[in-house]
Short mmCIF file of C-alpha atoms in Angstrom, two decimals:
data_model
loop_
_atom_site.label_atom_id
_atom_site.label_comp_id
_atom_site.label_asym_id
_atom_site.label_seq_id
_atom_site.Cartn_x
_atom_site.Cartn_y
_atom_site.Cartn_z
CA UNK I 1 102.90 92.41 109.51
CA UNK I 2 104.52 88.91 109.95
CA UNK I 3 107.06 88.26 106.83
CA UNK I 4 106.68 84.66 107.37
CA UNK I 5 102.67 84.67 106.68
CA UNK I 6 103.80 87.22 103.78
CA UNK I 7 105.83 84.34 102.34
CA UNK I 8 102.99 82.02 102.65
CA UNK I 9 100.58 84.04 100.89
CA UNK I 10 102.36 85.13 98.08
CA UNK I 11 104.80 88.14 99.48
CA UNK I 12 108.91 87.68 99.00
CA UNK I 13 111.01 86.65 101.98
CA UNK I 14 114.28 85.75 100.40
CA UNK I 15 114.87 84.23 97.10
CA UNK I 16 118.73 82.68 96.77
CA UNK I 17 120.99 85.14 95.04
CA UNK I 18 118.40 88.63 95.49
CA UNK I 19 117.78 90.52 98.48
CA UNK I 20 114.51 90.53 100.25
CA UNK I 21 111.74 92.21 98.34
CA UNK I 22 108.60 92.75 100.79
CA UNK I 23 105.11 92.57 99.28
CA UNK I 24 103.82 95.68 100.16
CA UNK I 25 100.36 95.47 98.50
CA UNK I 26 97.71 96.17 101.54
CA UNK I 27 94.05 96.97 101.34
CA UNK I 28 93.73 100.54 100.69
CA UNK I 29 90.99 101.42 102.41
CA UNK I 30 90.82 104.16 104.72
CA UNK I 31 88.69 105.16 108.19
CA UNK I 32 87.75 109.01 107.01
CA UNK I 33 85.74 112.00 108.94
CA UNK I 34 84.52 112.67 105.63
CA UNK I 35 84.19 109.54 103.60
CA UNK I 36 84.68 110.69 99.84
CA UNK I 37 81.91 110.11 97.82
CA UNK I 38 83.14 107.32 95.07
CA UNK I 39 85.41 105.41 97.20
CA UNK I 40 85.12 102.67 99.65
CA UNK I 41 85.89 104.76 102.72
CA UNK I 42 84.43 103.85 106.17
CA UNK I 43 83.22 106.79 108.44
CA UNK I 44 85.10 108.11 111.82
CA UNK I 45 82.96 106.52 114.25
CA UNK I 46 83.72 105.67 117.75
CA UNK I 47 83.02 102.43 118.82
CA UNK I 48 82.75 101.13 115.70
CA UNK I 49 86.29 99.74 115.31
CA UNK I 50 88.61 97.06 116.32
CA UNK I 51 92.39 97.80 116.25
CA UNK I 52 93.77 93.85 115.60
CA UNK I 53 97.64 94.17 116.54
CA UNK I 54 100.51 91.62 118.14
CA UNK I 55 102.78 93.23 120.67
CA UNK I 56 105.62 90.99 119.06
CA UNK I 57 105.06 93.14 115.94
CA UNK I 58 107.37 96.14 114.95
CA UNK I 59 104.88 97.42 112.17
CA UNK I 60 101.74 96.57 114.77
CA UNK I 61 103.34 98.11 117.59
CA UNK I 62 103.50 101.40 115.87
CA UNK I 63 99.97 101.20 115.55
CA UNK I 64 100.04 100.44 119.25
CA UNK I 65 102.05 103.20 120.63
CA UNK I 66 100.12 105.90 118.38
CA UNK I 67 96.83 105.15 119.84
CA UNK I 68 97.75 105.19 123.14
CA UNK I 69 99.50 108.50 122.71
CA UNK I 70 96.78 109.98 120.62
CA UNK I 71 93.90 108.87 123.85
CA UNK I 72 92.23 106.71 121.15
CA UNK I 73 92.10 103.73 123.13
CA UNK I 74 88.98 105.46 124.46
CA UNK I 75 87.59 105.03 121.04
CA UNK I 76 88.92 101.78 119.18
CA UNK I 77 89.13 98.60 120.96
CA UNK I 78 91.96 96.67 120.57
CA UNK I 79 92.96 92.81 120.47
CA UNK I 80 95.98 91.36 120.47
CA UNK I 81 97.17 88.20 118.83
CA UNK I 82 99.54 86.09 120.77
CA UNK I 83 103.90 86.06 119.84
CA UNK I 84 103.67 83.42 117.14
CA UNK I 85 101.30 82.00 114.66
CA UNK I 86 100.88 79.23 111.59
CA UNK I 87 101.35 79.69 108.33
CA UNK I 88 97.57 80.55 108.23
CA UNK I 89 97.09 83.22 110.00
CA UNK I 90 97.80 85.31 113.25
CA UNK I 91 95.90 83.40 116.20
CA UNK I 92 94.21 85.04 119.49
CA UNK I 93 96.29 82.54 121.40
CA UNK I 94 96.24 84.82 124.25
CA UNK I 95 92.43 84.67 124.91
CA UNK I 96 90.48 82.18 126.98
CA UNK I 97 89.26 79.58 124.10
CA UNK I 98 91.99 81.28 121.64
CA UNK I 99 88.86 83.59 120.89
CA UNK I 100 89.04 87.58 120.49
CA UNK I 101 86.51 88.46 122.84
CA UNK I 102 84.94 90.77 120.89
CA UNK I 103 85.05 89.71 117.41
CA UNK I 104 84.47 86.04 118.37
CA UNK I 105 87.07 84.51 115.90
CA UNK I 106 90.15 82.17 116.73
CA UNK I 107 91.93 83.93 113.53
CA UNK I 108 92.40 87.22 111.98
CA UNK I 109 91.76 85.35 108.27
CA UNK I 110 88.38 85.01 109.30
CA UNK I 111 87.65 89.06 109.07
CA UNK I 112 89.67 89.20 106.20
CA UNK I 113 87.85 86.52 104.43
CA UNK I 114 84.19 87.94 105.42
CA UNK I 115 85.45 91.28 103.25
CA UNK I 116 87.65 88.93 100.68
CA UNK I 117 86.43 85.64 100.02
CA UNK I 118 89.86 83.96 98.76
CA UNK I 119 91.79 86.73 100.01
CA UNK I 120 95.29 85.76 98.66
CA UNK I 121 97.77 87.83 100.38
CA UNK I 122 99.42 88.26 103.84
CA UNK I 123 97.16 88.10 106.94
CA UNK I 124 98.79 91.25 108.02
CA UNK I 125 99.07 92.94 111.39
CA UNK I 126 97.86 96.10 112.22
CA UNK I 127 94.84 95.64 111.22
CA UNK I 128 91.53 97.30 112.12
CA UNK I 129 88.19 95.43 111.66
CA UNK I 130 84.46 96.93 111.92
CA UNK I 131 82.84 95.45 114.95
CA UNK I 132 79.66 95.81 113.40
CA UNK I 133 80.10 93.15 110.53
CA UNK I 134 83.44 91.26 111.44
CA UNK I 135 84.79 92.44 107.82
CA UNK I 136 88.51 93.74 107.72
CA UNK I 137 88.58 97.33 106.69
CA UNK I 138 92.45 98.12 106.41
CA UNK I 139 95.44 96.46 106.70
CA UNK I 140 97.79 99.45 105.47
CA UNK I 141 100.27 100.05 108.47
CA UNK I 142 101.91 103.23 107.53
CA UNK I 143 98.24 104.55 106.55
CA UNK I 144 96.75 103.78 109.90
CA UNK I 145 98.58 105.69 111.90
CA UNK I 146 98.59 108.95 109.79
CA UNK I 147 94.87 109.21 110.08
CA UNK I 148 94.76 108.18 113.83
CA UNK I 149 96.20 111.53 114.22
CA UNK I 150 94.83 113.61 111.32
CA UNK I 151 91.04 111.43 110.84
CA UNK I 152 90.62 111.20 114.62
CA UNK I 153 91.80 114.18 115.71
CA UNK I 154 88.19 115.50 117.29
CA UNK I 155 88.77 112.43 119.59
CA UNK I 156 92.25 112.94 120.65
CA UNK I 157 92.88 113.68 124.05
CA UNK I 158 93.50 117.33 125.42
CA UNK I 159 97.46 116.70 125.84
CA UNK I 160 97.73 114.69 122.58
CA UNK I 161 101.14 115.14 120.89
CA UNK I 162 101.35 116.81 117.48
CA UNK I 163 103.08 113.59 115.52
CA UNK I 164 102.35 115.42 112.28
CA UNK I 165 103.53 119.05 112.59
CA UNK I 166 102.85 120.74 109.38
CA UNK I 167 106.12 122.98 108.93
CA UNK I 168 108.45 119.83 109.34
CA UNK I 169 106.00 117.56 106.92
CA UNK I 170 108.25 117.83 104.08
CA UNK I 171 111.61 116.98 105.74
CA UNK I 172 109.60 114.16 107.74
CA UNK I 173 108.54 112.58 105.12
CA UNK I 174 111.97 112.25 103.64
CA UNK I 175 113.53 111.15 107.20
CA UNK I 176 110.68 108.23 107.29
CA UNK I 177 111.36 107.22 103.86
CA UNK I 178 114.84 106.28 104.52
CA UNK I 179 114.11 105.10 107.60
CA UNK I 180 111.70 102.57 106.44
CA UNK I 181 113.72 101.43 103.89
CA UNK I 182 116.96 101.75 105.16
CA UNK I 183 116.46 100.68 108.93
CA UNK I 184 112.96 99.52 109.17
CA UNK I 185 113.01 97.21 106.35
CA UNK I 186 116.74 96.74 106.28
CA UNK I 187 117.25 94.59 109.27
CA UNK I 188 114.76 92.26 107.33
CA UNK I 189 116.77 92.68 104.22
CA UNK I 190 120.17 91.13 106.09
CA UNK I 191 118.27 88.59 108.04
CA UNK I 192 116.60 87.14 104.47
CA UNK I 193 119.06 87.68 101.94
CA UNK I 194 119.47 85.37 99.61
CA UNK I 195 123.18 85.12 98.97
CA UNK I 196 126.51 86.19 100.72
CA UNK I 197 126.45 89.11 98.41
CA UNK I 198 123.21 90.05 99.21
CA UNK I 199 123.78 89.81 102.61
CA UNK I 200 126.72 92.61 102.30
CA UNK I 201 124.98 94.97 100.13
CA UNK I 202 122.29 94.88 103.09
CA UNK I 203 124.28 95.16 105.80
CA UNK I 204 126.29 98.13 104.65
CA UNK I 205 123.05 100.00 103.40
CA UNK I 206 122.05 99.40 107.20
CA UNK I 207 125.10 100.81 109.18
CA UNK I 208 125.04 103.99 106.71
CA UNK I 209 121.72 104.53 107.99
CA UNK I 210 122.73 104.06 111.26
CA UNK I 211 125.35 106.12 111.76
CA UNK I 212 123.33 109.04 109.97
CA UNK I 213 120.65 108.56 112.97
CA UNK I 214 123.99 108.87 115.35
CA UNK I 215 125.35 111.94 113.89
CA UNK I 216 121.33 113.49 113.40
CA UNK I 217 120.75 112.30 117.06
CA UNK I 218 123.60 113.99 118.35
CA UNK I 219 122.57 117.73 117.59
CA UNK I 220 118.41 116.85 118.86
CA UNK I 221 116.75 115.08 121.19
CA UNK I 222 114.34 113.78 119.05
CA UNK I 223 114.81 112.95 115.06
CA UNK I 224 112.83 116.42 113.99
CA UNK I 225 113.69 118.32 116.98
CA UNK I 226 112.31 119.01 120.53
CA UNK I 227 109.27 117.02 120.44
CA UNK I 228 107.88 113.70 119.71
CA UNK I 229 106.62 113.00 116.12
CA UNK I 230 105.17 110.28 113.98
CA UNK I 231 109.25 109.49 112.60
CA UNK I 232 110.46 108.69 116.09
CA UNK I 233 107.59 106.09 116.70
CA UNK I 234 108.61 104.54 113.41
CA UNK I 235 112.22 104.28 114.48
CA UNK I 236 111.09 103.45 118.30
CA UNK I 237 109.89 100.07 117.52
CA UNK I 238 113.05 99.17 115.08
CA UNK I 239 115.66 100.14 117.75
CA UNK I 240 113.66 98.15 120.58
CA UNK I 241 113.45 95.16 118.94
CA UNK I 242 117.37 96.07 117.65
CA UNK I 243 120.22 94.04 120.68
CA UNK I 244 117.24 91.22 121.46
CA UNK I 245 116.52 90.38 117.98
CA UNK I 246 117.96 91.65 115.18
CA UNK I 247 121.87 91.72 116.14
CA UNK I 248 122.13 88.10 116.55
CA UNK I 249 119.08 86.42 114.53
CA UNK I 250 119.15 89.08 111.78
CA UNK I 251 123.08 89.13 111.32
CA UNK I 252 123.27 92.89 112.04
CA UNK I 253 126.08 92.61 114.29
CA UNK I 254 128.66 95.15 113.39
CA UNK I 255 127.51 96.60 116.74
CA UNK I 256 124.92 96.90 119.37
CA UNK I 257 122.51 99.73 120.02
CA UNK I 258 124.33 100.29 123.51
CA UNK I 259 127.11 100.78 121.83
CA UNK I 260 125.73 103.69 120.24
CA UNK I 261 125.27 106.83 122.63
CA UNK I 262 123.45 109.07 120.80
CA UNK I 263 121.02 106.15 119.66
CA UNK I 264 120.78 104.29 122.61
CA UNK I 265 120.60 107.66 124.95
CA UNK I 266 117.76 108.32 122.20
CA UNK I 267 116.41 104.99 122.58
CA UNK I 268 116.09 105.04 126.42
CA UNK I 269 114.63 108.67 126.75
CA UNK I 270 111.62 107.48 124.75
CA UNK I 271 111.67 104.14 126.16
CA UNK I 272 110.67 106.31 129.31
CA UNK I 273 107.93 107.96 127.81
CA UNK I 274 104.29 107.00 128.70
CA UNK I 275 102.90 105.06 125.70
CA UNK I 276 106.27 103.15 124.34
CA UNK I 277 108.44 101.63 126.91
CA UNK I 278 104.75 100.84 128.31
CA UNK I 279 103.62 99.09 125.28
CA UNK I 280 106.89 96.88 124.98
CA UNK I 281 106.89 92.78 125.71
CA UNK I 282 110.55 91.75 125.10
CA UNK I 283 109.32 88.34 125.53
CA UNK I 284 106.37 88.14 123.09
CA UNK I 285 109.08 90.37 120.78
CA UNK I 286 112.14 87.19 121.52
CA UNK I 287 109.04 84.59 120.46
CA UNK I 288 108.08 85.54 117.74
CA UNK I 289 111.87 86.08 115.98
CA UNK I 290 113.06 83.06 117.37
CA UNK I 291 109.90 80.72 116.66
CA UNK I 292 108.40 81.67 113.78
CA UNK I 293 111.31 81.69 111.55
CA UNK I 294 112.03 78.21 111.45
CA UNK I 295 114.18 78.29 108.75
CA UNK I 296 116.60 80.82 110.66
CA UNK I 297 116.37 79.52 113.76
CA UNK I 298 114.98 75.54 113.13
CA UNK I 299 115.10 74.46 116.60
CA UNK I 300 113.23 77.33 117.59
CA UNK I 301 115.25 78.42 121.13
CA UNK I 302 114.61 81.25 122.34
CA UNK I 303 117.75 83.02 123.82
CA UNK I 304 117.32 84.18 127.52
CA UNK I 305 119.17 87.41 127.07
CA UNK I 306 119.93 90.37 126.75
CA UNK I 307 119.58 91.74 130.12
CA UNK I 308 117.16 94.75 129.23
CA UNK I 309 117.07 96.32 132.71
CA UNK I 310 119.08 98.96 131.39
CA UNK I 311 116.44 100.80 129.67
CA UNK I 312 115.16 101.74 132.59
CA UNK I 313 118.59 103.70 133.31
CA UNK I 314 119.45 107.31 133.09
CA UNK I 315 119.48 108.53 129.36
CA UNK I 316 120.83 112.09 130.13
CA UNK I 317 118.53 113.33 126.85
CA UNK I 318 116.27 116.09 128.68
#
């Protein structure tokens, strides 16, 4: 998801006086084993599908990290824009000719326009396109991942992780609400407020949230107990992007991760873990912040720090 491109296309990035309101609409479609019969549902299929997501990307990089833990790279090819992009659409700036190898476009608006002629909204990352006609099939990040593990799960591999454990559901889904809104979207909502006001309200709804995670995180190792779920990756790629980015550019300074054990301990020990620290660029993550958002940061410099060599250290978690 880029909130810039949002802006562009019709989504709310900060309107003087109100908070930041996100446009949340996404193509509903959904990659099924069972495709239900009156509904625009592709079929599980290996092969078939093109996972379209930008490293620089908190919302892609979930997409990212769950199909790498789930052994469905095996299955779904992926591309992967480069850091920054126009007010168009997200580029494949990273690929001889600026060309996705496999889909043979220079933009993602291409496979959303062979589906949507006109299509009016955000050119959105994650998104996953069908190989076979170039057409986008779903744009809906928190959908994607949910049926990586639950749609796919005949093509997981052996040691998969159970992100979706059915006798926490009902608590996780509570814990990811707030998280998304309260810490996921609420770093946006301080970096594009509209007024001083607005700015406050956001920032205090943020450090509530915060310290909950402290205080959760220091009776657990991880946010529903001893293993990994679906809730940490959503928090994963928040905190990550957290003492690089949003700190300084965002305005959500009253501290820094490191500066909060249980979090950062947290932060670290899954940091460590094959399939996120693995799937983290801090320097596509720094340019796309500090470039893209021109009217944040209008000269576009990107800072050289923080030193992140320290989340490689000890995070005394196990």
């Amino acid at each position: 998801m880029s909130e810039r491109n949002e802006h562009s296309k019709g989504g709310v990035y900060s309107v003087k006086g109100k908070e930041f309101n996100r446009d949340s609409r996404y193509i509903e479609t959904r990659i099924v084993a069972e495709p239900r019969e009156g509904t625009d549902d592709y079929p599980v299929e290996p092969h078939r599908y093109r996972l379209v997501a930008a490293y620089a990307c908190p919302w892609a990089n979930r997409a990212i990290i769950v199909r790498d833990l789930l052994g469905l790279d095996q299955v779904i090819s992926m591309g992967n824009p480069g850091p920054t992009h126009d007010e168009d659409s997200w580029t494949f700036d990273l690929d001889p000719g600026g060309v996705d190898p496999v889909l043979g476009i220079a933009k993602l608006k291409e496979a959303y326009e062979r589906r949507f002629p006109g299509y009016d909204r955000g050119i959105t990352v994650p998104a996953i396109v069908d190989e076979t006609t170039g057409e986008v099939v779903t744009n809906n990040f928190p959908q994607i991942t949910e049926d990586f593990y639950v749609e796919w799960k005949q093509f997981h591999k052996a040691d998969a992780p159970n992100l979706w454990p059915d006798e926490l559901r009902d608590e996780m889904d509570d814990v990811m609400q707030r998280i998304y809104t309260e810490v996921n979207n609420g770093v946006y909502r301080c970096g594009f407020a509209g007024s001083q006001e607005a700015y406050d309200a956001a920032y205090d709804r943020l450090w509530t949230a915060m310290d909950w995670l402290e205080e959760r995180l220091a009776e657990r190792r991880y946010l529903m107990g001893e293993q990994i779920t679906e809730a940490d990756v959503r928090l994963f790629t928040t905190l990550v992007r957290f003492d690089p980015v949003y700190h300084g550019h965002f305005k959500c300074n009253r501290n820094k991760l490191t500066e909060m054990p249980n979090l950062w301990g947290y932060a670290r020990d899954l940091f460590q873990t094959p399939g996120f620290g693995d799937n983290v660029d801090f320097e596509q993550i720094k340019a796309h912040y500090y470039v893209v958002h021109t009217d944040l940061n209008p000269l576009s410099i990107v800072p050289k720090g923080p030193d992140l060599a320290n989340w490689r250290s000890e995070h005394g978690r196990g």
